[in-house]
Tab-separated table of C-alpha atoms in Angstrom:
chain	number	residue	atom	x	y	z
A	1	MET	CA	-49.377	33.262	-12.592
A	2	GLN	CA	-49.595	31.225	-9.404
A	3	HIS	CA	-49.682	28.018	-11.454
A	4	GLU	CA	-46.462	28.961	-13.331
A	5	GLU	CA	-44.686	29.723	-10.025
A	6	GLN	CA	-45.667	26.267	-8.726
A	7	ILE	CA	-44.202	24.634	-11.864
A	8	LEU	CA	-40.904	26.561	-11.533
A	9	ALA	CA	-40.651	25.576	-7.848
A	10	ALA	CA	-41.184	21.922	-8.751
A	11	ILE	CA	-38.441	22.110	-11.399
A	12	ARG	CA	-36.001	23.653	-8.901
A	13	ARG	CA	-36.763	20.926	-6.330
A	14	SER	CA	-36.200	18.233	-8.949
A	15	SER	CA	-32.870	19.752	-9.976
A	16	VAL	CA	-31.636	19.921	-6.367
A	17	SER	CA	-32.764	16.328	-5.760
A	18	ARG	CA	-30.814	15.040	-8.773
A	19	ARG	CA	-27.644	16.846	-7.663
A	20	LEU	CA	-27.873	15.318	-4.209
A	21	GLN	CA	-28.355	11.761	-5.450
A	22	PRO	CA	-25.220	9.536	-5.584
A	23	LEU	CA	-23.865	8.493	-8.924
A	24	SER	CA	-25.643	5.473	-10.340
A	25	LEU	CA	-23.483	2.330	-10.271
A	26	PRO	CA	-23.989	-1.035	-11.913
A	27	ASP	CA	-25.458	-3.669	-9.630
A	28	ALA	CA	-22.193	-5.656	-9.701
A	29	CYS	CA	-20.300	-2.719	-8.164
A	30	ARG	CA	-22.631	-2.193	-5.244
A	31	GLN	CA	-21.803	-3.690	-1.854
A	32	ARG	CA	-24.563	-5.434	-0.006
A	33	ALA	CA	-25.401	-3.742	3.279
A	34	ARG	CA	-24.488	-5.799	6.337
A	35	SER	CA	-27.972	-5.098	7.680
A	36	ALA	CA	-29.357	-7.091	4.748
A	37	GLU	CA	-27.547	-10.236	5.862
A	38	ARG	CA	-29.450	-12.835	7.819
A	39	ASN	CA	-28.480	-13.248	11.453
A	40	ILE	CA	-27.906	-16.994	11.471
A	41	PRO	CA	-27.065	-18.266	14.966
A	42	GLU	CA	-23.912	-20.310	15.340
A	43	PRO	CA	-24.283	-24.055	16.053
A	44	ASP	CA	-23.685	-23.863	19.814
A	45	SER	CA	-26.893	-25.433	21.083
A	46	ASP	CA	-26.709	-24.577	24.760
A	47	THR	CA	-25.670	-20.939	24.364
A	48	GLU	CA	-28.191	-18.211	23.729
A	49	VAL	CA	-27.310	-16.113	20.736
A	50	GLY	CA	-27.002	-12.399	21.366
A	51	ALA	CA	-29.412	-10.219	19.484
A	52	SER	CA	-28.029	-8.615	16.374
A	53	ASP	CA	-27.944	-4.831	16.311
A	54	ASP	CA	-27.552	-3.326	12.857
A	55	ARG	CA	-26.979	0.090	14.441
A	56	SER	CA	-23.711	-1.106	15.958
A	57	PRO	CA	-20.768	1.083	14.895
A	58	ARG	CA	-18.518	-1.973	14.422
A	59	ARG	CA	-18.977	-2.784	10.737
A	60	PHE	CA	-16.219	-4.833	9.114
A	61	THR	CA	-15.759	-4.554	5.360
A	62	ARG	CA	-13.902	-7.271	3.514
A	63	ILE	CA	-11.500	-6.393	0.694
A	64	ASP	CA	-10.856	-8.348	-2.486
A	65	SER	CA	-7.189	-9.173	-1.813
A	66	ASP	CA	-6.174	-11.817	0.726
A	67	PRO	CA	-3.011	-10.998	2.714
A	68	LEU	CA	-2.551	-14.693	3.462
A	69	ASP	CA	-1.937	-15.658	-0.168
A	70	SER	CA	1.744	-14.752	0.170
A	71	THR	CA	4.340	-15.106	2.892
A	72	GLY	CA	7.059	-13.070	4.520
A	73	ASP	CA	7.221	-9.308	4.849
A	74	ALA	CA	4.558	-8.666	2.237
A	75	VAL	CA	2.017	-10.480	4.349
A	76	THR	CA	2.389	-8.187	7.307
A	77	SER	CA	2.544	-4.928	5.396
A	78	GLN	CA	-0.492	-5.795	3.307
A	79	SER	CA	-2.373	-7.154	6.307
A	80	GLU	CA	-1.737	-4.054	8.369
A	81	SER	CA	-2.788	-1.737	5.540
A	82	SER	CA	-5.901	-3.839	4.967
A	83	LEU	CA	-6.706	-3.654	8.647
A	84	ALA	CA	-6.392	0.109	8.534
A	85	ASP	CA	-8.632	0.299	5.467
A	86	SER	CA	-11.262	-1.880	7.111
A	87	GLY	CA	-11.416	0.283	10.211
A	88	ALA	CA	-10.036	-2.360	12.568
A	89	GLU	CA	-7.779	-1.376	15.428
A	90	THR	CA	-4.143	-2.374	14.991
A	91	THR	CA	-3.011	-1.005	18.323
A	92	ALA	CA	-3.332	-2.878	21.576
A	93	GLN	CA	-6.484	-2.313	23.549
A	94	THR	CA	-7.654	-2.970	27.101
A	95	PRO	CA	-9.694	-6.176	27.407
A	96	PRO	CA	-13.421	-5.455	27.772
A	97	GLN	CA	-14.893	-5.590	31.252
A	98	ASP	CA	-17.383	-8.249	30.198
A	99	SER	CA	-14.706	-10.671	28.995
A	100	ALA	CA	-14.944	-14.401	29.587
A	101	PHE	CA	-12.551	-14.042	32.539
A	102	PRO	CA	-13.639	-10.888	34.421
A	103	ASN	CA	-11.697	-11.807	37.566
A	104	GLU	CA	-8.362	-12.313	35.812
A	105	LYS	CA	-5.965	-9.398	35.689
A	106	PRO	CA	-2.780	-9.037	33.635
A	107	HIS	CA	0.327	-9.199	35.746
A	108	HIS	CA	2.392	-6.025	35.702
A	109	ASN	CA	5.828	-7.350	36.579
A	110	HIS	CA	6.842	-6.957	32.939
A	111	VAL	CA	6.718	-4.007	30.602
A	112	MET	CA	4.304	-5.175	27.975
A	113	VAL	CA	1.205	-4.166	26.054
A	114	ALA	CA	-1.640	-6.675	26.038
A	115	LEU	CA	-2.822	-7.702	22.590
A	116	PRO	CA	-6.581	-7.908	22.003
A	117	THR	CA	-7.743	-11.518	22.231
A	118	LEU	CA	-10.664	-13.231	20.515
A	119	PRO	CA	-13.919	-12.717	22.449
A	120	ARG	CA	-16.045	-15.600	23.641
A	121	TYR	CA	-19.226	-16.546	21.761
A	122	PRO	CA	-21.868	-15.122	21.538
A	123	ILE	CA	-20.950	-11.592	20.479
A	124	ALA	CA	-23.568	-9.463	18.768
A	125	GLU	CA	-21.122	-6.815	17.490
A	126	THR	CA	-19.665	-9.231	14.933
A	127	LYS	CA	-22.820	-11.341	14.479
A	128	ASN	CA	-21.072	-14.223	16.279
A	129	GLN	CA	-18.070	-14.190	13.954
A	130	ASN	CA	-14.368	-13.908	14.836
A	131	CYS	CA	-14.848	-15.480	18.272
A	132	TRP	CA	-14.519	-18.822	20.085
A	133	SER	CA	-16.597	-21.163	22.230
A	134	GLU	CA	-16.337	-24.553	23.960
A	135	PRO	CA	-18.789	-27.188	22.604
A	136	HIS	CA	-20.030	-30.120	24.699
A	137	ALA	CA	-17.644	-33.062	24.641
A	138	SER	CA	-20.267	-35.809	24.872
A	139	LYS	CA	-22.253	-34.379	21.947
A	140	CYS	CA	-19.320	-33.765	19.627
A	141	PHE	CA	-16.717	-36.498	20.127
A	142	LYS	CA	-16.411	-40.268	20.244
A	143	VAL	CA	-13.357	-41.754	21.947
A	144	ARG	CA	-11.934	-45.205	22.561
A	145	GLY	CA	-14.043	-47.254	24.954
A	146	PRO	CA	-12.851	-49.368	27.923
A	147	ASN	CA	-12.475	-52.527	25.787
A	148	TYR	CA	-11.198	-50.850	22.641
A	149	THR	CA	-8.181	-53.156	22.334
A	150	ILE	CA	-10.638	-56.053	21.948
A	151	ASP	CA	-13.875	-54.779	20.365
A	152	LYS	CA	-12.661	-51.496	18.749
A	153	LYS	CA	-15.792	-49.733	20.021
A	154	LYS	CA	-15.943	-46.027	20.714
A	155	ILE	CA	-18.089	-44.178	23.224
A	156	SER	CA	-19.154	-40.581	23.875
A	157	SER	CA	-16.467	-38.675	25.724
A	158	GLY	CA	-16.797	-37.490	29.290
A	159	PRO	CA	-16.336	-33.796	30.164
A	160	TYR	CA	-13.220	-31.985	29.021
A	161	ILE	CA	-10.292	-32.494	31.378
A	162	PHE	CA	-8.628	-29.138	30.620
A	163	PRO	CA	-11.157	-26.248	30.511
A	164	ALA	CA	-10.731	-23.864	27.570
A	165	ARG	CA	-9.316	-20.435	28.394
A	166	GLY	CA	-9.427	-18.781	24.974
A	167	ALA	CA	-7.851	-18.452	21.542
A	168	ASP	CA	-5.711	-15.996	19.582
A	169	LEU	CA	-5.178	-15.350	15.883
A	170	ILE	CA	-2.021	-13.244	15.540
A	171	LEU	CA	0.021	-12.149	12.521
A	172	THR	CA	3.826	-12.326	12.508
A	173	ASN	CA	6.583	-10.600	10.542
A	174	GLN	CA	10.370	-10.367	10.400
A	175	PHE	CA	10.435	-8.285	13.590
A	176	SER	CA	8.177	-10.463	15.731
A	177	GLY	CA	9.851	-13.737	14.765
A	178	PRO	CA	8.199	-17.059	13.873
A	179	GLY	CA	5.734	-17.052	16.779
A	180	THR	CA	7.084	-20.055	18.685
A	181	ASP	CA	7.518	-20.020	22.489
A	182	ILE	CA	4.232	-18.159	22.688
A	183	ALA	CA	4.123	-18.724	26.466
A	184	LEU	CA	7.032	-16.270	26.787
A	185	ARG	CA	5.018	-13.555	25.027
A	186	HIS	CA	3.232	-12.029	28.003
A	187	SER	CA	1.074	-9.857	25.738
A	188	VAL	CA	-0.965	-12.787	24.361
A	189	LEU	CA	-4.377	-13.830	25.685
A	190	ALA	CA	-4.895	-10.151	26.579
A	191	GLY	CA	-1.909	-10.336	28.955
A	192	ARG	CA	-3.331	-13.200	31.044
A	193	VAL	CA	-1.447	-16.169	29.600
A	194	ARG	CA	0.687	-16.738	32.724
A	195	SER	CA	-2.041	-15.947	35.265
A	196	MET	CA	-2.723	-19.686	35.779
A	197	PRO	CA	-1.166	-23.015	34.679
A	198	THR	CA	-1.869	-23.252	30.953
A	199	PHE	CA	-1.563	-25.856	28.204
A	200	ILE	CA	-0.941	-24.196	24.842
A	201	ILE	CA	-1.540	-25.639	21.372
A	202	ASN	CA	0.229	-23.270	18.965
A	203	PHE	CA	-0.343	-23.712	15.212
A	204	CYS	CA	2.557	-21.926	13.480
A	205	PHE	CA	1.868	-20.744	9.909
A	206	PRO	CA	4.241	-18.775	7.640
A	207	TRP	CA	2.044	-15.697	8.169
A	208	GLY	CA	1.097	-15.987	11.826
A	209	VAL	CA	-0.087	-18.213	14.658
A	210	LEU	CA	-3.386	-19.690	15.788
A	211	VAL	CA	-3.199	-20.411	19.516
A	212	ASN	CA	-5.559	-22.389	21.758
A	213	TYR	CA	-5.230	-22.071	25.537
A	214	TYR	CA	-6.408	-24.569	28.168
A	215	GLU	CA	-6.259	-24.426	31.961
A	216	ILE	CA	-4.140	-27.182	33.562
A	217	PRO	CA	-5.856	-28.485	36.730
A	218	LYS	CA	-3.800	-28.748	39.912
A	219	LEU	CA	-3.426	-32.549	39.719
A	220	TYR	CA	-1.493	-32.352	36.463
A	221	SER	CA	0.506	-29.202	37.223
A	222	SER	CA	1.772	-30.870	40.415
A	223	PHE	CA	3.251	-33.720	38.348
A	224	LEU	CA	4.852	-31.215	35.983
A	225	GLU	CA	6.505	-29.628	39.017
A	226	LYS	CA	7.741	-33.041	40.180
A	227	LYS	CA	9.277	-33.644	36.757
A	228	GLU	CA	10.893	-30.185	36.788
A	229	ASN	CA	12.376	-30.919	40.227
A	230	GLY	CA	13.971	-34.115	38.905
A	231	GLU	CA	11.612	-36.555	40.642
A	232	THR	CA	10.908	-39.880	38.932
A	233	ILE	CA	7.243	-40.587	38.208
A	234	HIS	CA	6.705	-44.288	38.966
A	235	ASP	CA	3.652	-46.180	37.701
A	236	GLU	CA	2.896	-47.217	41.281
A	237	LEU	CA	2.174	-43.555	41.993
A	238	LEU	CA	-0.469	-43.540	39.253
A	239	GLU	CA	-2.344	-46.714	40.211
A	240	CYS	CA	-4.998	-44.887	42.230
A	241	LEU	CA	-5.822	-42.535	39.354
A	242	ALA	CA	-8.456	-42.824	36.598
A	243	PRO	CA	-7.287	-44.176	33.195
A	244	HIS	CA	-7.447	-40.787	31.446
A	245	GLU	CA	-5.511	-39.181	34.317
A	246	ARG	CA	-2.707	-41.729	33.961
A	247	THR	CA	-2.623	-41.149	30.207
A	248	ILE	CA	-2.253	-37.388	30.510
A	249	ILE	CA	0.352	-37.523	33.287
A	250	ARG	CA	2.469	-39.957	31.263
A	251	PHE	CA	2.179	-37.588	28.301
A	252	LEU	CA	3.156	-34.480	30.255
A	253	THR	CA	6.068	-36.104	32.102
A	254	GLY	CA	7.314	-38.363	29.296
A	255	ASP	CA	9.955	-37.691	26.673
A	256	ASP	CA	9.270	-36.114	23.282
A	257	GLU	CA	9.217	-39.461	21.494
A	258	HIS	CA	6.391	-40.622	23.752
A	259	ARG	CA	4.525	-37.339	23.286
A	260	GLN	CA	4.813	-37.493	19.504
A	261	SER	CA	2.981	-40.821	19.539
A	262	LYS	CA	0.193	-39.650	21.866
A	263	LEU	CA	-1.037	-36.145	20.990
A	264	LYS	CA	-4.125	-36.590	18.838
A	265	LEU	CA	-6.149	-33.840	17.163
A	266	ILE	CA	-9.748	-34.216	16.008
A	267	PRO	CA	-10.719	-31.347	13.678
A	268	VAL	CA	-14.385	-31.090	12.682
A	269	CYS	CA	-15.873	-28.509	10.304
A	270	ILE	CA	-19.217	-27.580	11.870
A	271	GLU	CA	-20.250	-24.991	9.305
A	272	GLY	CA	-18.698	-24.097	5.978
A	273	PRO	CA	-18.472	-25.007	2.287
A	274	TRP	CA	-19.046	-28.621	1.340
A	275	VAL	CA	-15.442	-29.165	0.188
A	276	VAL	CA	-14.095	-28.108	3.601
A	277	LYS	CA	-16.612	-30.267	5.469
A	278	GLN	CA	-15.537	-33.300	3.454
A	279	MET	CA	-11.839	-32.805	4.194
A	280	VAL	CA	-12.228	-31.753	7.843
A	281	ALA	CA	-14.723	-34.394	8.914
A	282	GLY	CA	-13.501	-35.370	12.379
A	283	LYS	CA	-10.959	-38.058	11.591
A	284	PRO	CA	-8.495	-38.334	14.522
A	285	ALA	CA	-4.836	-37.829	13.666
A	286	ILE	CA	-1.655	-38.377	15.696
A	287	ILE	CA	-0.244	-34.987	14.834
A	288	GLY	CA	3.395	-35.947	15.520
A	289	LYS	CA	3.252	-38.398	12.591
A	290	ARG	CA	2.225	-35.643	10.162
A	291	LEU	CA	4.346	-32.654	11.118
A	292	PRO	CA	7.062	-31.558	13.567
A	293	VAL	CA	5.889	-30.717	17.087
A	294	ALA	CA	8.155	-29.016	19.633
A	295	TYR	CA	7.195	-29.493	23.301
A	296	LYS	CA	8.379	-27.001	25.890
A	297	TYR	CA	7.727	-26.591	29.594
A	298	HIS	CA	8.011	-23.110	31.065
A	299	PRO	CA	8.138	-23.395	34.878
A	300	ALA	CA	6.370	-21.045	37.251
A	301	ASP	CA	8.171	-18.132	38.857
A	302	LYS	CA	6.393	-17.216	42.087
A	303	SER	CA	8.654	-14.234	42.691
A	304	ARG	CA	7.399	-12.689	39.454
A	305	GLY	CA	3.820	-13.883	39.895
A	306	ILE	CA	3.686	-16.052	36.770
A	307	ALA	CA	2.353	-19.607	36.454
A	308	GLU	CA	3.779	-22.531	34.510
A	309	CYS	CA	2.945	-23.283	30.887
A	310	PHE	CA	3.253	-26.431	28.803
A	311	GLU	CA	3.411	-25.605	25.099
A	312	ALA	CA	3.170	-27.638	21.897
A	313	ASP	CA	4.342	-25.744	18.788
A	314	LEU	CA	3.005	-27.333	15.582
A	315	ASP	CA	4.931	-26.388	12.427
A	316	ILE	CA	2.114	-26.297	9.871
A	317	SER	CA	4.458	-25.231	7.047
A	318	ALA	CA	6.141	-28.661	7.257
A	319	SER	CA	2.879	-30.591	6.848
A	320	ASP	CA	2.498	-33.435	4.347
A	321	PRO	CA	0.767	-32.723	0.976
A	322	VAL	CA	-2.657	-33.731	2.297
A	323	GLY	CA	-2.271	-31.555	5.368
A	324	LYS	CA	-1.128	-28.588	3.297
A	325	LYS	CA	-4.168	-28.956	1.063
A	326	VAL	CA	-6.482	-28.933	4.064
A	327	VAL	CA	-4.700	-25.889	5.521
A	328	LYS	CA	-4.943	-24.044	2.217
A	329	LEU	CA	-8.662	-24.773	1.975
A	330	CYS	CA	-9.304	-23.637	5.528
A	331	ARG	CA	-7.274	-20.491	4.936
A	332	SER	CA	-9.240	-19.652	1.802
A	333	TYR	CA	-12.579	-20.164	3.538
A	334	MET	CA	-11.524	-18.977	6.991
A	335	THR	CA	-14.165	-16.259	7.284
A	336	SER	CA	-16.986	-18.684	6.399
A	337	VAL	CA	-15.856	-21.734	8.405
A	338	THR	CA	-16.730	-22.746	11.964
A	339	VAL	CA	-14.434	-25.543	13.129
A	340	ASP	CA	-13.866	-27.582	16.278
A	341	ILE	CA	-10.253	-28.400	17.210
A	342	GLY	CA	-10.494	-31.281	19.664
A	343	VAL	CA	-7.480	-32.575	21.597
A	344	VAL	CA	-7.147	-36.034	23.143
A	345	ILE	CA	-4.170	-37.998	24.458
A	346	GLU	CA	-4.377	-41.441	22.901
A	347	GLY	CA	-4.939	-44.392	25.205
A	348	ALA	CA	-3.141	-47.442	23.835
A	349	GLU	CA	-2.853	-49.673	26.910
A	350	ASP	CA	-5.713	-51.264	28.847
A	351	ASP	CA	-4.959	-49.144	31.921
A	352	GLU	CA	-5.338	-45.983	29.786
A	353	LEU	CA	-8.854	-46.776	28.553
A	354	PRO	CA	-11.440	-45.386	28.153
A	355	GLU	CA	-10.144	-42.174	26.626
A	356	GLN	CA	-11.519	-38.775	27.546
A	357	MET	CA	-11.223	-35.540	25.587
A	358	LEU	CA	-8.496	-33.284	26.958
A	359	GLY	CA	-10.138	-30.154	25.549
A	360	CYS	CA	-11.682	-28.447	22.541
A	361	ILE	CA	-12.112	-24.934	21.200
A	362	ARG	CA	-14.639	-24.032	18.520
A	363	LEU	CA	-13.462	-21.217	16.244
A	364	HIS	CA	-16.230	-19.148	14.662
A	365	LYS	CA	-15.418	-17.669	11.237
A	366	LEU	CA	-12.097	-16.002	11.953
A	367	ASP	CA	-11.001	-12.927	10.027
A	368	ALA	CA	-7.240	-12.440	9.764
A	369	LEU	CA	-7.769	-8.841	8.616
A	370	LEU	CA	-8.813	-8.053	12.167
A	371	ALA	CA	-5.876	-9.878	13.800
A	372	PRO	CA	-3.181	-7.921	15.668
A	373	THR	CA	0.517	-8.289	14.867
A	374	LEU	CA	2.840	-9.937	17.373
A	375	PRO	CA	5.274	-7.345	18.748
A	376	PRO	CA	9.029	-8.022	18.824
A	377	SER	CA	10.101	-10.301	21.664
């Protein structure tokens, strides 16, 4: 009798266990757990990678559709719904206390809501994805040497002239506008964009903007102020400066035709699919020869507590066929690509050599599904 009762109890336990088990799915339908992925550190040699924590509540799930495959209103609506489905926050949030700029505070002279900005590498919550860093100039870039006009030799660059402040990936729609004049949008860079003199490189896509921010040192901002006040910048005033300093001052205070012939980008794919690495291999390009660039200077307003900004808006939608192909590839592989966007002002004359990198920002596997939407201006 006792043996029969034990058998019946075992049957009941088995029945309850089967009811509690999830439905069996084919292997192709199962999603791989994020905890099963390898924590591969990003290629930033001098920065210690934060430890990965698989218990972190921030788990980002990709969806099959890509909101960037179309343009216009559909992009924003689909992107926002995808963001909601993936659990990402679409509302503005307060910058974390441990941000890359803990001493900076948003100015409150304007009614605005600060958009979340990309965090600085390393960041364990996203396994070092969807963030930015600043690689070493001398290890990553070769520039024109002091005798380049004669021997065509290049040398390792000196330190960056403009320190990196951060980066933003922001979606746009019919309400927010095209995303140009980003310096006038006080909500970007977590509300700190006008807290110090800033040089902005703004890549304008049909679906949004990718913005890199650099701090303008006092030497160069003082010449921008002279130009704004109508003072003429004579070459005699620049004779005591280093070659790269002369080059940058002539760029900042020159006309647009001069700027179009000087602004040079050096994109390098550090990690990603082979096809992207082959097309984004670090070949310098005078960007003004490939697509329209609009340069704008926004002067400081001390009464309102805002600093000056110098902005370059790059219209990526007007790129040549080769450029469009590269952009399309990068867009398709955005979440698996780590890329350096180096900036240098070309030195063409002997008194402008050797060159020195103006700045660079490394973008680590960006995810547009987690990007905020630019509010109406």
